[in-house]
Structures are given as C-alpha cells and as structure tokens.
Tab-separated table of C-alpha atoms and ligand atoms in Angstrom:
chain	number	residue	atom	x	y	z
A	1461	MET	CA	120.845	92.220	97.985
A	1462	THR	CA	121.148	93.577	94.451
A	1463	PRO	CA	121.985	97.307	94.034
A	1464	HIS	CA	118.478	97.944	92.634
A	1465	PHE	CA	115.018	96.631	93.500
A	1466	LEU	CA	113.488	95.636	90.174
A	1467	SER	CA	112.069	92.161	90.779
A	1468	ILE	CA	111.503	89.752	93.664
A	1469	ALA	CA	113.373	87.235	91.503
A	1470	ASP	CA	116.547	89.255	92.210
A	1471	LEU	CA	116.214	88.698	95.982
A	1472	SER	CA	117.144	85.701	98.086
A	1473	ARG	CA	114.813	84.300	100.729
A	1474	GLN	CA	117.141	85.886	103.308
A	1475	ASP	CA	116.819	89.309	101.615
A	1476	ILE	CA	113.029	89.000	101.670
A	1477	PHE	CA	112.833	88.132	105.359
A	1478	ASP	CA	115.477	90.742	106.296
A	1479	ILE	CA	113.249	93.329	104.604
A	1480	PHE	CA	110.233	91.995	106.555
A	1481	ASP	CA	112.149	92.216	109.869
A	1482	LEU	CA	113.070	95.829	109.216
A	1483	THR	CA	109.525	96.536	107.998
A	1484	ALA	CA	108.102	95.331	111.325
A	1485	GLN	CA	110.539	97.535	113.261
A	1486	LEU	CA	109.797	100.601	111.144
A	1487	LYS	CA	106.047	100.009	111.343
A	1488	ALA	CA	106.193	99.802	115.148
A	1489	LYS	CA	108.269	102.989	115.325
A	1490	THR	CA	105.909	104.805	112.968
A	1491	HIS	CA	102.867	103.832	115.030
A	1492	ALA	CA	104.606	104.803	118.289
A	1493	ARG	CA	105.833	108.068	116.742
A	1494	VAL	CA	109.430	107.138	117.481
A	1495	PRO	CA	111.684	109.142	115.138
A	1496	HIS	CA	113.705	107.025	112.725
A	1497	ARG	CA	115.529	109.441	110.458
A	1498	MET	CA	117.656	106.731	108.888
A	1499	LEU	CA	117.843	108.545	105.540
A	1500	ASP	CA	118.397	112.048	106.885
A	1501	GLY	CA	118.902	114.486	104.035
A	1502	TYR	CA	118.220	111.905	101.329
A	1503	SER	CA	116.199	112.708	98.262
A	1504	LEU	CA	114.054	110.250	96.346
A	1505	ALA	CA	113.085	111.064	92.744
A	1506	MET	CA	109.710	109.505	91.953
A	1507	ILE	CA	109.216	109.160	88.207
A	1508	PHE	CA	105.675	108.296	87.109
A	1509	ALA	CA	104.674	107.444	83.543
A	1510	LYS	CA	101.289	106.172	84.840
A	1511	PRO	CA	98.842	107.405	87.518
A	1512	SER	CA	99.090	106.376	91.168
A	1513	ALA	CA	97.588	106.935	94.607
A	1514	ARG	CA	99.241	104.389	96.942
A	1515	THR	CA	102.678	104.281	95.328
A	1516	ARG	CA	103.096	108.031	95.198
A	1517	ILE	CA	101.700	108.710	98.672
A	1518	SER	CA	103.445	105.825	100.428
A	1519	PHE	CA	106.861	106.588	98.935
A	1520	GLU	CA	106.612	110.322	99.472
A	1521	THR	CA	105.396	109.982	103.051
A	1522	GLY	CA	107.814	107.131	103.741
A	1523	ILE	CA	110.944	109.013	102.659
A	1524	PHE	CA	109.762	112.041	104.676
A	1525	GLN	CA	109.429	109.896	107.810
A	1526	LEU	CA	112.958	108.614	107.208
A	1527	GLY	CA	114.260	112.200	107.245
A	1528	GLY	CA	114.437	112.687	103.495
A	1529	MET	CA	112.299	114.243	100.790
A	1530	GLY	CA	110.412	112.875	97.816
A	1531	LEU	CA	110.283	114.619	94.475
A	1532	TYR	CA	107.122	113.771	92.527
A	1533	LEU	CA	107.605	113.778	88.759
A	1534	ALA	CA	104.271	113.325	87.024
A	1535	PRO	CA	103.821	111.664	83.606
A	1536	GLN	CA	103.775	115.027	81.818
A	1537	ASP	CA	106.777	116.443	83.714
A	1538	ILE	CA	109.876	114.785	82.311
A	1539	GLY	CA	108.467	112.601	79.544
A	1540	ILE	CA	110.776	109.671	80.239
A	1541	GLY	CA	111.395	107.765	77.009
A	1542	THR	CA	109.392	110.291	74.960
A	1543	ARG	CA	110.744	113.807	75.581
A	1544	GLU	CA	114.090	112.371	76.614
A	1545	ALA	CA	115.853	109.004	76.407
A	1546	VAL	CA	115.620	106.758	79.462
A	1547	LYS	CA	119.406	106.487	79.739
A	1548	ASP	CA	119.806	110.265	79.715
A	1549	ILE	CA	117.154	110.741	82.398
A	1550	ALA	CA	118.930	108.056	84.450
A	1551	ARG	CA	122.244	109.875	84.336
A	1552	VAL	CA	120.749	113.302	85.032
A	1553	VAL	CA	118.366	112.343	87.850
A	1554	SER	CA	120.956	110.184	89.610
A	1555	ARG	CA	123.325	113.155	89.827
A	1556	TYR	CA	120.726	115.095	91.841
A	1557	ASN	CA	119.071	112.369	93.891
A	1558	ASP	CA	120.120	109.559	96.236
A	1559	LEU	CA	117.374	107.117	95.215
A	1560	ILE	CA	115.022	106.749	92.248
A	1561	MET	CA	111.615	105.109	92.216
A	1562	ALA	CA	109.921	104.733	88.834
A	1563	ARG	CA	106.568	103.535	87.542
A	1564	LEU	CA	106.938	102.867	83.825
A	1565	PHE	CA	105.288	100.972	80.995
A	1566	ALA	CA	107.967	98.682	79.499
A	1567	HIS	CA	109.967	96.629	81.979
A	1568	SER	CA	112.997	97.038	79.720
A	1569	ASP	CA	112.821	100.777	80.471
A	1570	ILE	CA	113.284	100.289	84.209
A	1571	GLU	CA	116.154	97.916	83.508
A	1572	GLU	CA	117.751	100.594	81.340
A	1573	LEU	CA	117.111	103.221	84.021
A	1574	ALA	CA	118.909	101.022	86.552
A	1575	GLU	CA	121.750	100.243	84.174
A	1576	TYR	CA	122.562	103.924	83.672
A	1577	SER	CA	121.747	105.190	87.180
A	1578	LYS	CA	124.508	105.858	89.724
A	1579	VAL	CA	122.011	105.387	92.557
A	1580	PRO	CA	119.593	102.569	93.512
A	1581	VAL	CA	116.448	102.292	91.386
A	1582	ILE	CA	113.188	100.908	92.803
A	1583	ASN	CA	110.462	99.489	90.572
A	1584	GLY	CA	107.112	101.104	91.421
A	1585	LEU	CA	105.306	98.954	88.775
A	1586	THR	CA	105.869	98.130	85.150
A	1587	ASP	CA	103.691	96.308	82.646
A	1588	TYR	CA	105.591	93.174	83.705
A	1589	ASN	CA	105.653	93.296	87.510
A	1590	HIS	CA	104.964	95.128	90.781
A	1591	PRO	CA	107.473	93.869	93.348
A	1592	CYS	CA	106.827	96.481	96.087
A	1593	GLN	CA	103.164	95.446	96.091
A	1594	ILE	CA	103.800	91.747	96.516
A	1595	MET	CA	106.402	92.370	99.246
A	1596	ALA	CA	103.744	94.388	101.104
A	1597	ASP	CA	101.166	91.665	100.449
A	1598	ALA	CA	103.372	88.876	101.775
A	1599	PHE	CA	104.254	90.958	104.848
A	1600	THR	CA	100.529	91.500	105.456
A	1601	ILE	CA	99.864	87.767	105.224
A	1602	LEU	CA	102.716	87.190	107.694
A	1603	GLU	CA	101.106	89.636	110.135
A	1604	HIS	CA	97.714	87.933	109.875
A	1605	ARG	CA	98.795	84.299	109.733
A	1606	GLY	CA	102.229	84.292	111.398
A	1607	LYS	CA	103.708	82.674	108.283
A	1608	VAL	CA	103.642	82.745	104.513
A	1609	ASP	CA	105.402	79.456	103.866
A	1610	ASN	CA	103.194	76.689	102.514
A	1611	LEU	CA	99.969	78.706	102.457
A	1612	LYS	CA	97.643	78.242	99.499
A	1613	ILE	CA	97.491	81.593	97.738
A	1614	VAL	CA	95.040	81.812	94.856
A	1615	TYR	CA	95.211	84.714	92.438
A	1616	VAL	CA	92.045	85.012	90.339
A	1617	GLY	CA	92.004	87.337	87.329
A	1618	ASP	CA	94.373	88.594	84.660
A	1619	GLY	CA	97.844	87.068	84.230
A	1620	ASN	CA	99.353	90.531	84.725
A	1621	ASN	CA	102.101	92.358	86.625
A	1622	ILE	CA	100.649	91.356	90.009
A	1623	ALA	CA	100.466	87.693	88.975
A	1624	HIS	CA	104.080	87.826	87.747
A	1625	SER	CA	105.371	89.211	91.037
A	1626	TRP	CA	103.531	86.485	92.944
A	1627	ILE	CA	105.116	83.886	90.649
A	1628	ASN	CA	108.550	85.402	91.254
A	1629	PHE	CA	107.849	85.349	94.999
A	1630	ALA	CA	107.027	81.652	94.711
A	1631	ALA	CA	110.494	81.096	93.247
A	1632	ARG	CA	111.995	82.318	96.519
A	1633	VAL	CA	109.524	81.310	99.251
A	1634	PRO	CA	107.661	77.980	99.258
A	1635	ILE	CA	103.940	78.507	98.777
A	1636	HIS	CA	101.116	76.756	96.972
A	1637	LEU	CA	100.337	79.333	94.299
A	1638	VAL	CA	97.379	78.985	91.968
A	1639	ILE	CA	97.019	81.505	89.151
A	1640	CYS	CA	93.462	81.274	87.824
A	1641	THR	CA	92.893	83.145	84.564
A	1642	PRO	CA	90.854	82.901	81.377
A	1643	ARG	CA	92.746	80.809	78.812
A	1644	ASP	CA	93.878	83.768	76.715
A	1645	TYR	CA	95.102	85.801	79.699
A	1646	GLN	CA	97.704	83.502	81.226
A	1647	PRO	CA	100.867	84.779	82.863
A	1648	ASP	CA	104.223	84.959	81.097
A	1649	ALA	CA	105.445	81.452	80.284
A	1650	ALA	CA	109.130	82.222	80.927
A	1651	THR	CA	108.345	83.578	84.399
A	1652	LEU	CA	106.316	80.480	85.192
A	1653	LYS	CA	109.105	78.209	83.993
A	1654	PHE	CA	111.674	80.132	86.011
A	1655	ALA	CA	109.637	79.741	89.200
A	1656	GLN	CA	108.727	76.125	88.543
A	1657	ASP	CA	112.378	75.309	87.843
A	1658	ALA	CA	113.334	76.874	91.188
A	1659	GLY	CA	111.543	73.845	92.606
A	1660	LEU	CA	110.410	75.410	95.911
A	1661	SER	CA	106.706	75.982	95.437
A	1662	THR	CA	103.746	74.241	93.925
A	1663	ILE	CA	102.646	76.568	91.142
A	1664	GLU	CA	99.533	75.821	89.132
A	1665	VAL	CA	97.730	77.619	86.339
A	1666	GLU	CA	94.021	76.919	86.473
A	1667	HIS	CA	91.065	78.180	84.435
A	1668	ASP	CA	88.193	77.004	86.610
A	1669	PRO	CA	87.722	79.487	89.475
A	1670	ILE	CA	85.650	77.148	91.657
A	1671	LYS	CA	88.321	74.457	91.461
A	1672	ALA	CA	91.091	77.014	91.997
A	1673	VAL	CA	89.777	78.576	95.214
A	1674	LYS	CA	89.176	75.296	97.051
A	1675	ASN	CA	90.967	75.337	100.438
A	1676	ALA	CA	92.548	78.719	99.703
A	1677	ASP	CA	94.200	80.505	102.627
A	1678	VAL	CA	94.356	83.694	100.575
A	1679	LEU	CA	92.206	84.887	97.664
A	1680	TYR	CA	93.721	87.697	95.646
A	1681	THR	CA	92.415	89.652	92.698
A	1682	ASP	CA	93.263	92.732	90.643
A	1683	VAL	CA	91.612	94.830	87.950
A	1684	TRP	CA	90.787	93.087	84.684
A	1685	ALA	CA	92.205	95.900	82.538
A	1686	SER	CA	95.467	97.351	83.812
A	1687	MET	CA	96.777	100.847	83.215
A	1688	GLY	CA	97.459	101.107	79.493
A	1689	GLN	CA	94.748	98.550	78.607
A	1690	GLU	CA	91.772	100.861	79.014
A	1691	LYS	CA	90.634	100.271	75.421
A	1692	GLU	CA	90.200	96.549	76.158
A	1693	ALA	CA	88.160	97.139	79.312
A	1694	GLU	CA	84.695	96.487	77.852
A	1695	GLU	CA	85.711	93.290	76.073
A	1696	ARG	CA	87.545	92.052	79.156
A	1697	LYS	CA	84.472	92.626	81.359
A	1698	LYS	CA	82.634	89.930	79.420
A	1699	ILE	CA	85.529	87.461	79.337
A	1700	PHE	CA	86.442	87.838	83.005
A	1701	LYS	CA	82.907	87.757	84.451
A	1702	PRO	CA	83.210	84.173	85.812
A	1703	TYR	CA	86.390	85.242	87.617
A	1704	GLN	CA	84.716	87.831	89.852
A	1705	LEU	CA	85.489	87.474	93.572
A	1706	ASN	CA	81.928	87.363	94.893
A	1707	SER	CA	80.404	85.756	97.970
A	1708	GLU	CA	79.520	82.606	96.081
A	1709	LEU	CA	83.067	82.011	94.830
A	1710	VAL	CA	84.584	82.944	98.207
A	1711	GLY	CA	82.236	80.364	99.756
A	1712	HIS	CA	84.252	77.622	98.053
A	1713	ALA	CA	87.478	78.655	99.860
A	1714	LYS	CA	88.348	78.180	103.553
A	1715	ASP	CA	85.985	79.986	105.961
A	1716	ASP	CA	88.774	82.233	107.196
A	1717	THR	CA	90.369	82.854	103.791
A	1718	LEU	CA	92.020	86.265	103.585
A	1719	ILE	CA	90.746	88.544	100.814
A	1720	MET	CA	93.358	90.669	99.106
A	1721	HIS	CA	93.458	93.242	96.304
A	1722	CYS	CA	96.323	95.582	95.459
A	1723	LEU	CA	93.829	98.405	94.768
A	1724	PRO	CA	92.540	100.467	93.072
A	1725	ALA	CA	89.502	98.177	92.901
A	1726	HIS	CA	86.752	98.409	90.346
A	1727	ARG	CA	83.958	97.547	92.743
A	1728	ASN	CA	81.443	95.020	91.442
A	1729	GLU	CA	83.692	94.148	88.508
A	1730	GLU	CA	86.584	91.947	89.679
A	1731	ILE	CA	85.399	92.055	93.303
A	1732	THR	CA	81.999	92.732	94.821
A	1733	ASP	CA	81.405	95.396	97.430
A	1734	ALA	CA	80.343	92.696	99.878
A	1735	VAL	CA	83.604	90.756	99.519
A	1736	LEU	CA	85.796	93.850	99.614
A	1737	GLU	CA	84.050	95.019	102.782
A	1738	SER	CA	83.835	91.560	104.400
A	1739	PRO	CA	85.579	90.837	107.740
A	1740	ASN	CA	88.105	88.631	105.916
A	1741	SER	CA	89.241	91.499	103.712
A	1742	ILE	CA	92.698	92.844	104.561
A	1743	VAL	CA	92.994	95.218	101.592
A	1744	PHE	CA	93.611	98.333	103.665
A	1745	ASP	CA	96.273	96.599	105.778
A	1746	GLU	CA	97.965	95.748	102.478
A	1747	ALA	CA	97.735	99.341	101.366
A	1748	GLU	CA	99.215	100.611	104.648
A	1749	ASN	CA	102.038	98.089	104.505
A	1750	ARG	CA	103.167	99.425	101.143
A	1751	MET	CA	104.670	102.340	103.046
A	1752	HIS	CA	106.376	100.297	105.760
A	1753	VAL	CA	107.867	97.739	103.406
A	1754	GLN	CA	109.068	100.403	100.966
A	1755	LYS	CA	110.755	102.304	103.808
A	1756	ALA	CA	112.638	99.101	104.627
A	1757	ILE	CA	113.585	98.631	100.973
A	1758	MET	CA	114.857	102.218	100.715
A	1759	VAL	CA	116.935	101.855	103.906
A	1760	LYS	CA	118.449	98.540	102.778
A	1761	LEU	CA	119.353	99.867	99.325
A	1762	ALA	CA	120.796	103.099	100.708
A	1763	GLU	CA	122.862	101.309	103.366
A	1764	GLN	CA	124.233	98.966	100.766
A	1765	HIS	CA	124.974	101.847	98.394
A	1766	ARG	CA	126.872	103.621	101.194
A	1767	GLY	CA	128.790	100.394	101.779
A	1768	LEU	CA	127.528	99.838	105.351
B	298	CP	N1	98.482	99.326	94.361
B	298	CP	C1	99.033	100.383	93.751
B	298	CP	O1	100.185	100.355	93.284
B	298	CP	O2	98.255	101.488	93.755
B	298	CP	P1	98.488	102.827	92.909
B	298	CP	O3	98.371	102.465	91.472
B	298	CP	O4	97.417	103.772	93.374
B	298	CP	O5	99.878	103.332	93.230
B	299	NVA	N1	97.506	95.531	87.323
B	299	NVA	C1	97.261	96.881	87.766
B	299	NVA	C2	97.893	97.115	89.107
B	299	NVA	C3	97.665	98.477	89.697
B	299	NVA	C4	98.340	98.679	90.990
B	299	NVA	C5	97.794	97.849	86.726
B	299	NVA	O1	98.891	97.632	86.230
B	299	NVA	O2	97.093	98.812	86.423
C-alpha cells in the first residue's frame, strides 16, 4: 500500500480486499464492544476546508475507538492554502500528529499536503475524488451481495468526485460501471481513459437514464451541485431533472437493485423520499461503514508507517 491514501487508483486489488477484511473484523469488534486499541495514543489531525457530518464524525469516533484522539480543524481554524501555505501546514501538523485526514477543494492541494507531510495523509474528499466514500460503498455492497465483482453499478447524476472514485475503483476491481450524466457534466476524460486502459471493467458513459439503469444491481446518486458549486444549484436543478432517482426510474432496474447515496441527500431533488426510504435503500449502512472502513485504512497506514 502507498504511504498515503489519496486515491483508489493508488491501491492494488489486494490492498482493497485487505482493507475490507480488516474492516469486517473491526466492525464485528465494534458491535460486540470488544476493545481494539490498535492506535493507542495516536492523534489524527482532521483538516476541513469544507463542511462535513459523516467524515468528521466517523473519523473522530473511529480514531477514539482505536485508542487515539481526533483533532477537528474547521475551515476557519487554520486557513489551509489561504492563511498559510499548504506545504507549511503539512510540515507543522505532521510534527504534532501521527496521521492527517483532510477535506480540501483542489486535489493538487492534498497531493502537496502528502508530499510535505512526514506522516500518512488520508483524503477525506476533494473536488476530484472521495476515496473513503467509495471504499465504504463497495464494502457495503459486499455485505449485501457477498461480492462486488461483475455487478452492474449505475451512477446517475453529476460526473463529480463520487463518479471519479467509482471509475478509479473500476480500474482495480472488475465491475460493469455505467456513469449516466447530462452531456455537459461528464466525468474527467483522463480518469475514464486510465480506468478503461486498465482493461478490467466494462465502463460506459451514458446520457439516457432509462437505458442506463436497465438490469442494474446497484443504483447510486449524489447531489447535483457539490460543495463549492452552490451558485450553480438552480441552473443544475433544471438540467438534471431527468436524472432524478424516483420510483419510475428505479422500476427499470432489477427488482432487488440496491439504492445508494453518499449523503447528504437533497430529498426530492436527485432522489425522492420514497426511493431513499424504500426497502432497497442501503444509504445508512453506507454511512455507518464509513467509520469501519476508515478505521481499517488508518490502522493499515499507521502499521506501514511504523514499518510493521
Ligand atoms: N458522505 C460524506 O462525505 O458526508 P459529509 O460531507 O457529511 O462528510
Ligand atoms: N459530491 C458531493 C459529495 C459530498 C459527500 C460534494 O462534493 O459536495
């Protein structure tokens, strides 16, 4: 495994499934209240340039359960890249802390943070990707279906950070991935090429949602305007309307298709209340698994950093 966790593209298939194995063990221990202080005395700096519920809570609670402590640094606290250069923050914070998790705007900023940090850096979302989320999502699919390989996973919505992490996942694990977006909101072409060149998965970009969802094992959506795109929200609502996950669209997929959303959801925009609350929806399992999978990622990175 790489010293940092910035992208699923940096992992091998073995790394991914090793993380899932440890995730399952840690989840079982957490539910059984079996202590697992594998990072006793560790501190995790959590740098946020954007808001968060799940990422903040799951990392802070997760490091606590591992015997360590999380330090929440809100957008206004350290002003990464504005009050102080990213590379200076990297060198300062990594002298105090054993691990860093950061949620930033530009992906190049998290790469710079990692380059200058003495300790492992974990990507808690950038404008480009959200690897912790898609690791938790794939683990959740594994729990519900017993496998991820060769399932048809259809992402309907914006070609954003979530879509990019799914594409990177498809470069490492064979799936049938369909990314269904409006024409002007397609995912990054270089990321698509990278994953297609890996030659493992069938990866399609589609613009017709009804065609896209046919025979889907998993239907996934995300907000139409991501953090930082709030000004575009009204315009996007009109453009993305045909891409809403509603009962009619879901009716074109398999009967037992799993419904997923990274959350936060804008109910009755990208997903209807009825679909979000339907028996096929596993959105809260996904949310819970963020914590378990991130605990596994922290343990793996720390063990490697210690040279175990
Ligand atoms: N899914 C996710 O990352 O949620 P938050 O933005 O609340 O952290
Ligand atoms: N695409 C969303 C994901 C939130 C978890 C955003 O970046 O705001």
